[in-house]
Short mmCIF file of C-alpha atoms and ligand atoms in Angstrom, two decimals:
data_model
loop_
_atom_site.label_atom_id
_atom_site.label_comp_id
_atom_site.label_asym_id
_atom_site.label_seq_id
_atom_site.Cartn_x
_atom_site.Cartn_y
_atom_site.Cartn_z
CA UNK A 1 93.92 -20.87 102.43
CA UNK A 2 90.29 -22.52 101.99
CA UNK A 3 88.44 -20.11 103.68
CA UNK A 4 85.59 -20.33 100.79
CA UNK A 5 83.98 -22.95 98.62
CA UNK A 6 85.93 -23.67 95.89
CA UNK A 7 83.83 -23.21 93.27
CA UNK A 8 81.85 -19.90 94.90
CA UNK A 9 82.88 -17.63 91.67
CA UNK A 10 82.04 -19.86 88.74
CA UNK A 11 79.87 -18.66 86.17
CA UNK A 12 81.39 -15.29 86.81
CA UNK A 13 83.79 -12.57 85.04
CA UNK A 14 85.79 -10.86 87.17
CA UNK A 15 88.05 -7.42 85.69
CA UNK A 16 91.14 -6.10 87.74
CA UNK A 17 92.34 -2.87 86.57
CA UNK A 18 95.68 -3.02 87.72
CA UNK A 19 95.90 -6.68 88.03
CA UNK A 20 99.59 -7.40 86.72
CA UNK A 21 101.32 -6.98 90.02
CA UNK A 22 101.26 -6.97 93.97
CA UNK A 23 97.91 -6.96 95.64
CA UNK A 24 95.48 -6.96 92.61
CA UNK A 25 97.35 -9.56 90.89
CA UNK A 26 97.03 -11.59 94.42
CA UNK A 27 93.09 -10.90 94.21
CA UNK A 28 92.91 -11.30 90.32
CA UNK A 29 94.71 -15.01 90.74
CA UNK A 30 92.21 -15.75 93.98
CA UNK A 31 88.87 -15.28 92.24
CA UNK A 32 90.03 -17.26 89.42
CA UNK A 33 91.00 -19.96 91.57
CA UNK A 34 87.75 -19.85 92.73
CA UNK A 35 86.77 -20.69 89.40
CA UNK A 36 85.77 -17.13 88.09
CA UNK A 37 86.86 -15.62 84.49
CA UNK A 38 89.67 -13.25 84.89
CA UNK A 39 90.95 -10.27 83.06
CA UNK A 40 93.51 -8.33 84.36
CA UNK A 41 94.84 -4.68 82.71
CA UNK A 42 98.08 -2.35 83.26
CA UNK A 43 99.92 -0.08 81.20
CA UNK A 44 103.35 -2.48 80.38
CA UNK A 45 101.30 -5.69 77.81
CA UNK A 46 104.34 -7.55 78.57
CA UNK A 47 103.87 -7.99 82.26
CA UNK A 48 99.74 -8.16 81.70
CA UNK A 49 100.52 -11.05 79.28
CA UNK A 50 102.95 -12.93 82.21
CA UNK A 51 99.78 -12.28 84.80
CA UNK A 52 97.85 -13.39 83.20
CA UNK A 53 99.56 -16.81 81.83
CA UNK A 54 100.51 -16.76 86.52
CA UNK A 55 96.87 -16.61 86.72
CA UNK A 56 95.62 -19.60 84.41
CA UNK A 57 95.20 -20.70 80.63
CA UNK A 58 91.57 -18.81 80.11
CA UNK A 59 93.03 -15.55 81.76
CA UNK A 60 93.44 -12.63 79.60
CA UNK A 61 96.14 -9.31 80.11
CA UNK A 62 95.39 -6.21 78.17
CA UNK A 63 97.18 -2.91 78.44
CA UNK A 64 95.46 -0.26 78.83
CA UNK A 65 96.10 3.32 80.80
CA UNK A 66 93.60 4.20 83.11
CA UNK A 67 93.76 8.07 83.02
CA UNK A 68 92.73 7.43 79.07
CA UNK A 69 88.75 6.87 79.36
CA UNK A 70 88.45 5.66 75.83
CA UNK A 71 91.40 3.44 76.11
CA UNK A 72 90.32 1.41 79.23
CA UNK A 73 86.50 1.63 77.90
CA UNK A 74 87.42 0.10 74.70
CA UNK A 75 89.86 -2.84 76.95
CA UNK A 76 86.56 -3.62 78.88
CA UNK A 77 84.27 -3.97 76.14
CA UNK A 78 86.97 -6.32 74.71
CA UNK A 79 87.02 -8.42 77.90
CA UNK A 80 83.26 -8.22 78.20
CA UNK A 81 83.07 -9.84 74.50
CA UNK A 82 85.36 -12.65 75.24
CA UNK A 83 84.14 -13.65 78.48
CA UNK A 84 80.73 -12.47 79.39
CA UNK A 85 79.21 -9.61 81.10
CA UNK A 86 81.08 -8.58 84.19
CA UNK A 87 80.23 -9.44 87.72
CA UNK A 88 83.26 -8.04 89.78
CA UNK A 89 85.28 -4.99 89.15
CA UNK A 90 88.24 -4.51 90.98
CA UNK A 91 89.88 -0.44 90.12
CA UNK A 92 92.90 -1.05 92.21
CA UNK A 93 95.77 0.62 89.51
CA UNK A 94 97.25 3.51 91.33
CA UNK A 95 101.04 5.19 91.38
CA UNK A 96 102.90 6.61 94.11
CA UNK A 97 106.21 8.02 95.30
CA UNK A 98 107.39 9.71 98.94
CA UNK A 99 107.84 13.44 98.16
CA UNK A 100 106.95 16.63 100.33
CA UNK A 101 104.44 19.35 98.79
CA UNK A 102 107.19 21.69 98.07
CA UNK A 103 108.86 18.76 96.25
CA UNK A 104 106.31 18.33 94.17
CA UNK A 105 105.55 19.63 90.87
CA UNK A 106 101.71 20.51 89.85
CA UNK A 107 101.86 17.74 87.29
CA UNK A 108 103.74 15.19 90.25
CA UNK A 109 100.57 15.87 92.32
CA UNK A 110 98.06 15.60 89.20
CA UNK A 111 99.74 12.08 88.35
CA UNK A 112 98.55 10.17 91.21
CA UNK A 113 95.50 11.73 91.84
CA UNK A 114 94.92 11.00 87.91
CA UNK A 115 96.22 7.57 88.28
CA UNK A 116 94.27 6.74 91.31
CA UNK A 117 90.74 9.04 91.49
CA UNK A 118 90.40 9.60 88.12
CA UNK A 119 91.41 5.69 86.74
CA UNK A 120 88.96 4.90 89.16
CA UNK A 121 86.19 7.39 87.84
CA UNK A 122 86.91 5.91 84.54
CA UNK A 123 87.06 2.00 85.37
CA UNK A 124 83.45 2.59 87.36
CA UNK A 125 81.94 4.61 84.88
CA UNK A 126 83.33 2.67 82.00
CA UNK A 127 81.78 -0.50 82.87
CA UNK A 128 78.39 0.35 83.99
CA UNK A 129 76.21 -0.86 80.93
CA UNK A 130 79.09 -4.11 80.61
CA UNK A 131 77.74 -5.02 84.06
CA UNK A 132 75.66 -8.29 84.86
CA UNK A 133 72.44 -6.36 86.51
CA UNK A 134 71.13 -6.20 89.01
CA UNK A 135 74.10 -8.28 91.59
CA UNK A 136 77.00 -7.05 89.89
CA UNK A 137 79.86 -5.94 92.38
CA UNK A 138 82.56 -3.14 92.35
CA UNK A 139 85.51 -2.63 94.36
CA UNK A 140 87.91 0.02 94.82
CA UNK A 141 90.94 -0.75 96.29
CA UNK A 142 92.05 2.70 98.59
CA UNK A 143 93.97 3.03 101.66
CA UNK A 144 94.20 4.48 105.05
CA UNK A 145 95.63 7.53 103.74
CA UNK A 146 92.10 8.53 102.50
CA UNK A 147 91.48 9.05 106.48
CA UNK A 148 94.73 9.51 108.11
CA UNK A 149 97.21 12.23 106.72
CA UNK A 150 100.50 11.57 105.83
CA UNK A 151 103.54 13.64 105.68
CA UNK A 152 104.75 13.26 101.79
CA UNK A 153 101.69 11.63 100.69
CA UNK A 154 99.41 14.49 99.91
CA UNK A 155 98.84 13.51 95.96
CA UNK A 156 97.93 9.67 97.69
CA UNK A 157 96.33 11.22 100.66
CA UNK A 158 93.68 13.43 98.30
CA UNK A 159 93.13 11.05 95.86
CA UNK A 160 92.23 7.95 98.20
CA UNK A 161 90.10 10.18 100.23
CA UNK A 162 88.42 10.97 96.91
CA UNK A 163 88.03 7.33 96.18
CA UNK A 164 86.43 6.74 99.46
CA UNK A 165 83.84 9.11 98.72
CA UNK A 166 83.41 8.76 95.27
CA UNK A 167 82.64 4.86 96.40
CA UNK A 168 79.61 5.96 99.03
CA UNK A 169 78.09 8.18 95.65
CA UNK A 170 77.94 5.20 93.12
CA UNK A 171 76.41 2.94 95.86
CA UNK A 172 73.87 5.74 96.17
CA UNK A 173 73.46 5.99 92.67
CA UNK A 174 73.83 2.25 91.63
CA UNK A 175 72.08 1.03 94.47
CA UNK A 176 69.30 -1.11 93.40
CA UNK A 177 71.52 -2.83 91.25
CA UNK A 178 74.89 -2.98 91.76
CA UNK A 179 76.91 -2.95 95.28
CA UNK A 180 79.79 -0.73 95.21
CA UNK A 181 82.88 -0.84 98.29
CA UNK A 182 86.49 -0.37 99.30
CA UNK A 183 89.26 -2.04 100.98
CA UNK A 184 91.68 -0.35 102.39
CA UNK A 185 94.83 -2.80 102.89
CA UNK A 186 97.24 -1.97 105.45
CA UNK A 187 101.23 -2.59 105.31
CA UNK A 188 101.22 -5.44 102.79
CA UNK A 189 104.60 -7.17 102.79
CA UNK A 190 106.63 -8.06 99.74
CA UNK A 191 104.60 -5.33 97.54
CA UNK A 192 106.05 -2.28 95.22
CA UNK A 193 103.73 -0.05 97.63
CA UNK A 194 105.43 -0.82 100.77
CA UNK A 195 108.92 -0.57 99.06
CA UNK A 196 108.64 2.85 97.96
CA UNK A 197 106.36 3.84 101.12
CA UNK A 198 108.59 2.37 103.81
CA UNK A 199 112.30 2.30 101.69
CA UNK A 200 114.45 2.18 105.19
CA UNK A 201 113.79 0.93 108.62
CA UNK A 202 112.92 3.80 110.25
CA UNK A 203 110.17 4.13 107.66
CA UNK A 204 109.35 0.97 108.64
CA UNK A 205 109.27 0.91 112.03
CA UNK A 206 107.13 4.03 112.02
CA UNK A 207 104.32 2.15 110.25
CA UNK A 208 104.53 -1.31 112.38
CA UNK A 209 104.36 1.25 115.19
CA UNK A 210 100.87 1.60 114.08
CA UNK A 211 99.75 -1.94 113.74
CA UNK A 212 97.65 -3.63 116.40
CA UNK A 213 98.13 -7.06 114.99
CA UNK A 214 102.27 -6.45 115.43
CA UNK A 215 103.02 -8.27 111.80
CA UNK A 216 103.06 -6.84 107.97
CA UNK A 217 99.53 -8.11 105.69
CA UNK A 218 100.11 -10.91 103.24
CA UNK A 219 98.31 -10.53 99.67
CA UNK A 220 96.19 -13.39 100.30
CA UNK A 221 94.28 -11.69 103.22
CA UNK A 222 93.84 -8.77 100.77
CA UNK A 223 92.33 -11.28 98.55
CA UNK A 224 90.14 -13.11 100.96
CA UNK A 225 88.70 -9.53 101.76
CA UNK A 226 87.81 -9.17 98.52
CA UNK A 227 86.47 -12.33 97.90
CA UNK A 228 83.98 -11.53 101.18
CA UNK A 229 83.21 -7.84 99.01
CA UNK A 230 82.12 -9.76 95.81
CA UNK A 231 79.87 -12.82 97.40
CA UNK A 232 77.20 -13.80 98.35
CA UNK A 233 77.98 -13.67 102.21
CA UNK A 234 78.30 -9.32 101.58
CA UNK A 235 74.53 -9.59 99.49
CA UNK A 236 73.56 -6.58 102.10
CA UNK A 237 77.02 -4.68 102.16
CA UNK A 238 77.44 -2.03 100.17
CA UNK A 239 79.07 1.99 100.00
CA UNK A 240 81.70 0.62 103.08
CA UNK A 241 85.52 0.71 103.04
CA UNK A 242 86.46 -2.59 104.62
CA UNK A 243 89.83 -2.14 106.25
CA UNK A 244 92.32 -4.96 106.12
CA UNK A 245 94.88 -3.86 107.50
CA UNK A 246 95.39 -5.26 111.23
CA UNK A 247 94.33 -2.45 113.30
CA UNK A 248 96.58 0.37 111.54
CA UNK A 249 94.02 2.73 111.31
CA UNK A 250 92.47 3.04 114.68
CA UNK A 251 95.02 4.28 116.79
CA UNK A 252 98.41 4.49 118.01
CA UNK A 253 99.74 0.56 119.06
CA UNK A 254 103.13 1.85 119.51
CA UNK A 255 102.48 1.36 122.84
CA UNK A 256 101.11 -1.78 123.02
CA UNK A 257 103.60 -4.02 125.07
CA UNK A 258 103.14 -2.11 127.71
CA UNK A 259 99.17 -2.68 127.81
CA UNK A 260 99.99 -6.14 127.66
CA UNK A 261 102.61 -5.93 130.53
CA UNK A 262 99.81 -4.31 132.93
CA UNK A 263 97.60 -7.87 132.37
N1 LIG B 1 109.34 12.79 93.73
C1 LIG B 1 108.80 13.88 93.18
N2 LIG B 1 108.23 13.89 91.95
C2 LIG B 1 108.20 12.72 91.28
C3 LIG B 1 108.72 11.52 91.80
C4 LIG B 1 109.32 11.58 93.09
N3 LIG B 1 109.86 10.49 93.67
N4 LIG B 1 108.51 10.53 90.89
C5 LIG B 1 107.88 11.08 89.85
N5 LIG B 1 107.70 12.41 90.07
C6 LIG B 1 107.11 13.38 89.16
C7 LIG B 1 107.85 13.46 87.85
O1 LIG B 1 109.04 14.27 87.99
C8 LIG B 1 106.80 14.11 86.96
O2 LIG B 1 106.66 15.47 87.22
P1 LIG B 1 107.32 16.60 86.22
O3 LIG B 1 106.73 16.35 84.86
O4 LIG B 1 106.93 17.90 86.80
O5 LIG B 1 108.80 16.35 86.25
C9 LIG B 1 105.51 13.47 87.46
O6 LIG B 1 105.79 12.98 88.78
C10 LIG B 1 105.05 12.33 86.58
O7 LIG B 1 106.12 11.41 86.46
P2 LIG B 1 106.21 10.38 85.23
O8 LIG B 1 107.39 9.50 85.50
O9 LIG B 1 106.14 11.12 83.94
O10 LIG B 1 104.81 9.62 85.43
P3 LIG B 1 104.32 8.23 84.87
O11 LIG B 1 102.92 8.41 84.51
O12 LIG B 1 105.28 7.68 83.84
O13 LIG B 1 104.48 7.25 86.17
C11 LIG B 1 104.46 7.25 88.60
C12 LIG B 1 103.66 7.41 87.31
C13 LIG B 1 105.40 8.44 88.77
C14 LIG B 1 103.47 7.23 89.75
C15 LIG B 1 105.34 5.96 88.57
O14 LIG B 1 106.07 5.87 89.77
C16 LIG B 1 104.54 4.69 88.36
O15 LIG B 1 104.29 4.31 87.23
N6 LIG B 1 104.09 4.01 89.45
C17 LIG B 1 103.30 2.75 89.37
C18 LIG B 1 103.70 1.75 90.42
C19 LIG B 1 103.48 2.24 91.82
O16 LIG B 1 103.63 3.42 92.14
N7 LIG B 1 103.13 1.29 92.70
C20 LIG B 1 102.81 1.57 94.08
C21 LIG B 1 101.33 1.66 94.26
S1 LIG B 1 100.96 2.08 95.95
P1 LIG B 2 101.75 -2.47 92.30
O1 LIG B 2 102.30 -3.86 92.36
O2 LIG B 2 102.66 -1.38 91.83
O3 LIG B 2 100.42 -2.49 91.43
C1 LIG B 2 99.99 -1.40 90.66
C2 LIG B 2 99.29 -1.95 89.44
O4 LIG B 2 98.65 -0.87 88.75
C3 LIG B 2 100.23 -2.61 88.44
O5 LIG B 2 99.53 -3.67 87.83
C4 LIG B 2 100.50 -1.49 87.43
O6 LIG B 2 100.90 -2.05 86.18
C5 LIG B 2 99.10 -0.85 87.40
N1 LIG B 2 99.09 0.55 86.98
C6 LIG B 2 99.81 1.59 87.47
N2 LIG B 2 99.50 2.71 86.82
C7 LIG B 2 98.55 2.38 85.92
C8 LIG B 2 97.83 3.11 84.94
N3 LIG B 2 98.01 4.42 84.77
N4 LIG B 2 96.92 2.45 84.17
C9 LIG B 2 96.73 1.11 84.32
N5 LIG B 2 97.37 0.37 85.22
C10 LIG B 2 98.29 1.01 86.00
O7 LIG B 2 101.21 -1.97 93.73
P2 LIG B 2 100.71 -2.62 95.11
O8 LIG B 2 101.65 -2.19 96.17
O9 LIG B 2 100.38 -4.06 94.97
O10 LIG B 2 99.36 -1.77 95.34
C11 LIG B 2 98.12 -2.19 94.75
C12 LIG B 2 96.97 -1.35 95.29
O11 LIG B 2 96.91 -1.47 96.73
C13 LIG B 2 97.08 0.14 95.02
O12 LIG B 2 95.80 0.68 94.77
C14 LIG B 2 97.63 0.70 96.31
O13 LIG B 2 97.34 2.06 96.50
C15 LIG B 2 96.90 -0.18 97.31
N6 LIG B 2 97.55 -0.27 98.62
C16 LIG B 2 98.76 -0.91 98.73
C17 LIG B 2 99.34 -1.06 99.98
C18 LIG B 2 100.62 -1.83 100.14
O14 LIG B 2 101.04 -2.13 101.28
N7 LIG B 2 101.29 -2.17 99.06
C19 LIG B 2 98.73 -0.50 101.12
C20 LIG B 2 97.52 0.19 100.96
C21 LIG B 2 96.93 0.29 99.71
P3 LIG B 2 101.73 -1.15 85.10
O15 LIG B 2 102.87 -0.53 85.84
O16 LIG B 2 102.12 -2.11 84.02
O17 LIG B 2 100.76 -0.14 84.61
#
């Protein structure tokens, strides 16, 4: 896809947290083919250090936790040494299984909210004084569970809504300086998300029963959306979750052949 100018992110660093797989990985590979400086981090070094040789020679993989402040702090400032002040953030790490409240331990639920709300407190808050002021850009990756609640998502459900809000409050706070949004991806095909979110084909059906576009997301219009987020072309966008996610959140298209058949 050439949807941008190829050279629209050199001169820039660009940090994934949670970079070394799926979506971020497909967003982390984008801006550096756009020429930008990439880091990506995860918890496994072995699969940071194969991103980031799948992303290009000048990429670098760290591991790093993202419920540990001082752990990914310490990974930025090491990324901001070797390759310049950041201009893009991505916090897109995040864990989650299928599992009902009442089959759920307190420290099941605390996991993913830690994991998601929390890694992203810590990746936002971490990287504030490593950030090329003022036009610096953050993004949070969430997802339309932050909005619509799900039956055995309420860890994911609570900590994307968090993550929705907690984007609005740092583009309050950061305003002036630094633009701060979400995307919310819908059913992305061929991910780790969608195979432990839709495992079967009922599961599956139910969410394409929600899509207005009738097809599964690819990675790379994840990544496009993000490449819109950090440019210059979103200079006036800031504290909005973008959804990209074909119409999943904005009603019920399960009935949409038969809209069509009435034309
Ligand atoms: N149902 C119910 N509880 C579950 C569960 C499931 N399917 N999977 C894990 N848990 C519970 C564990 O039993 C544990 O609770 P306990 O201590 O009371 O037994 C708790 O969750 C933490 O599990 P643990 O395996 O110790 O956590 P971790 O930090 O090693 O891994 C996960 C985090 C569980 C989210 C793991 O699935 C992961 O690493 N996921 C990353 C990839 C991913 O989820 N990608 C999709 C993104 S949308
Ligand atoms: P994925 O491939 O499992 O990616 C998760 C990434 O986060 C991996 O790089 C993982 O690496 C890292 N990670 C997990 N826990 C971490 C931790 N504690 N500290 C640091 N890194 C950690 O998942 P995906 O399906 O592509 O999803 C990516 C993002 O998109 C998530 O935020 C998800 O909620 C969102 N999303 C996905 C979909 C979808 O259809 N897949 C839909 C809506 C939203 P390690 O395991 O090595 O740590």
């Amino acid at each position: 896809m050439n949807t941008f100018t190829p050279h629209l992110l050199v001169g820039k660093t660009a940090f994934v947290a949670g970079g070394t797989s799926g979506i971020n990985l497909g967003i982390a590979k984008r801006f550096a083919a756009l020429g930008a400086r990439v880091a990506v981090v995860g918890r496994d070094p072995d699969k940071a250090a194969r991103a980031a040789a799948e992303i290009g020679d000048d990429a670098l993989g760290l591991s790093a936790d993202v419920r540990d402040y001082d752990a990914i702090r310490a990974a930025m400032e090491s990324i901001a040494d070797q390759l310049g002040a950041l201009d893009i953030v991505v916090s897109g790490a995040a864990g989650n299984f299928l599992a009902p409240i009442l089959g759920m331990s307190a420290n099941a639920f605390r996991t993913v909210v830690d994991i998601d709300l929390n890694g992203t407190f810590n990746v936002f808050r971490g990287c504030h004084d490593l950030l090329n002021r003022p036009g610096a850009s953050l993004i949070a990756i969430t997802a339309g569970q932050a909005v619509n609640a799900a039956v055995l998502q309420a860890h994911a459900c609570a900590a994307k809504a968090g993550i929705n809000q907690l984007v609005r409050v740092l583009a309050l706070e950061w305003g002036p300086d630094v633009r701060v949004n979400g995307i919310s991806p819908g059913p992305i095909a061929d991910t780790e998300g969608m195979k432990r979110l839709a495992p079967d084909e009922a599961a599956q059906e139910a969410h394409y029963a929600r899509i207005a576009m009738k097809r599964w997301g690819r990675i790379d219009e994840v990544a496009e959306a993000a490449v819109f987020l950090c440019s210059p072309a979103a200079s006036y966008v800031t504290g909005t979750i973008l959804d990209c996610d074909g119409g999943s959140q904005i009603g019920n298209a399960s009935r949409i052949d038969l809209a069509r058949g009435m034309t």
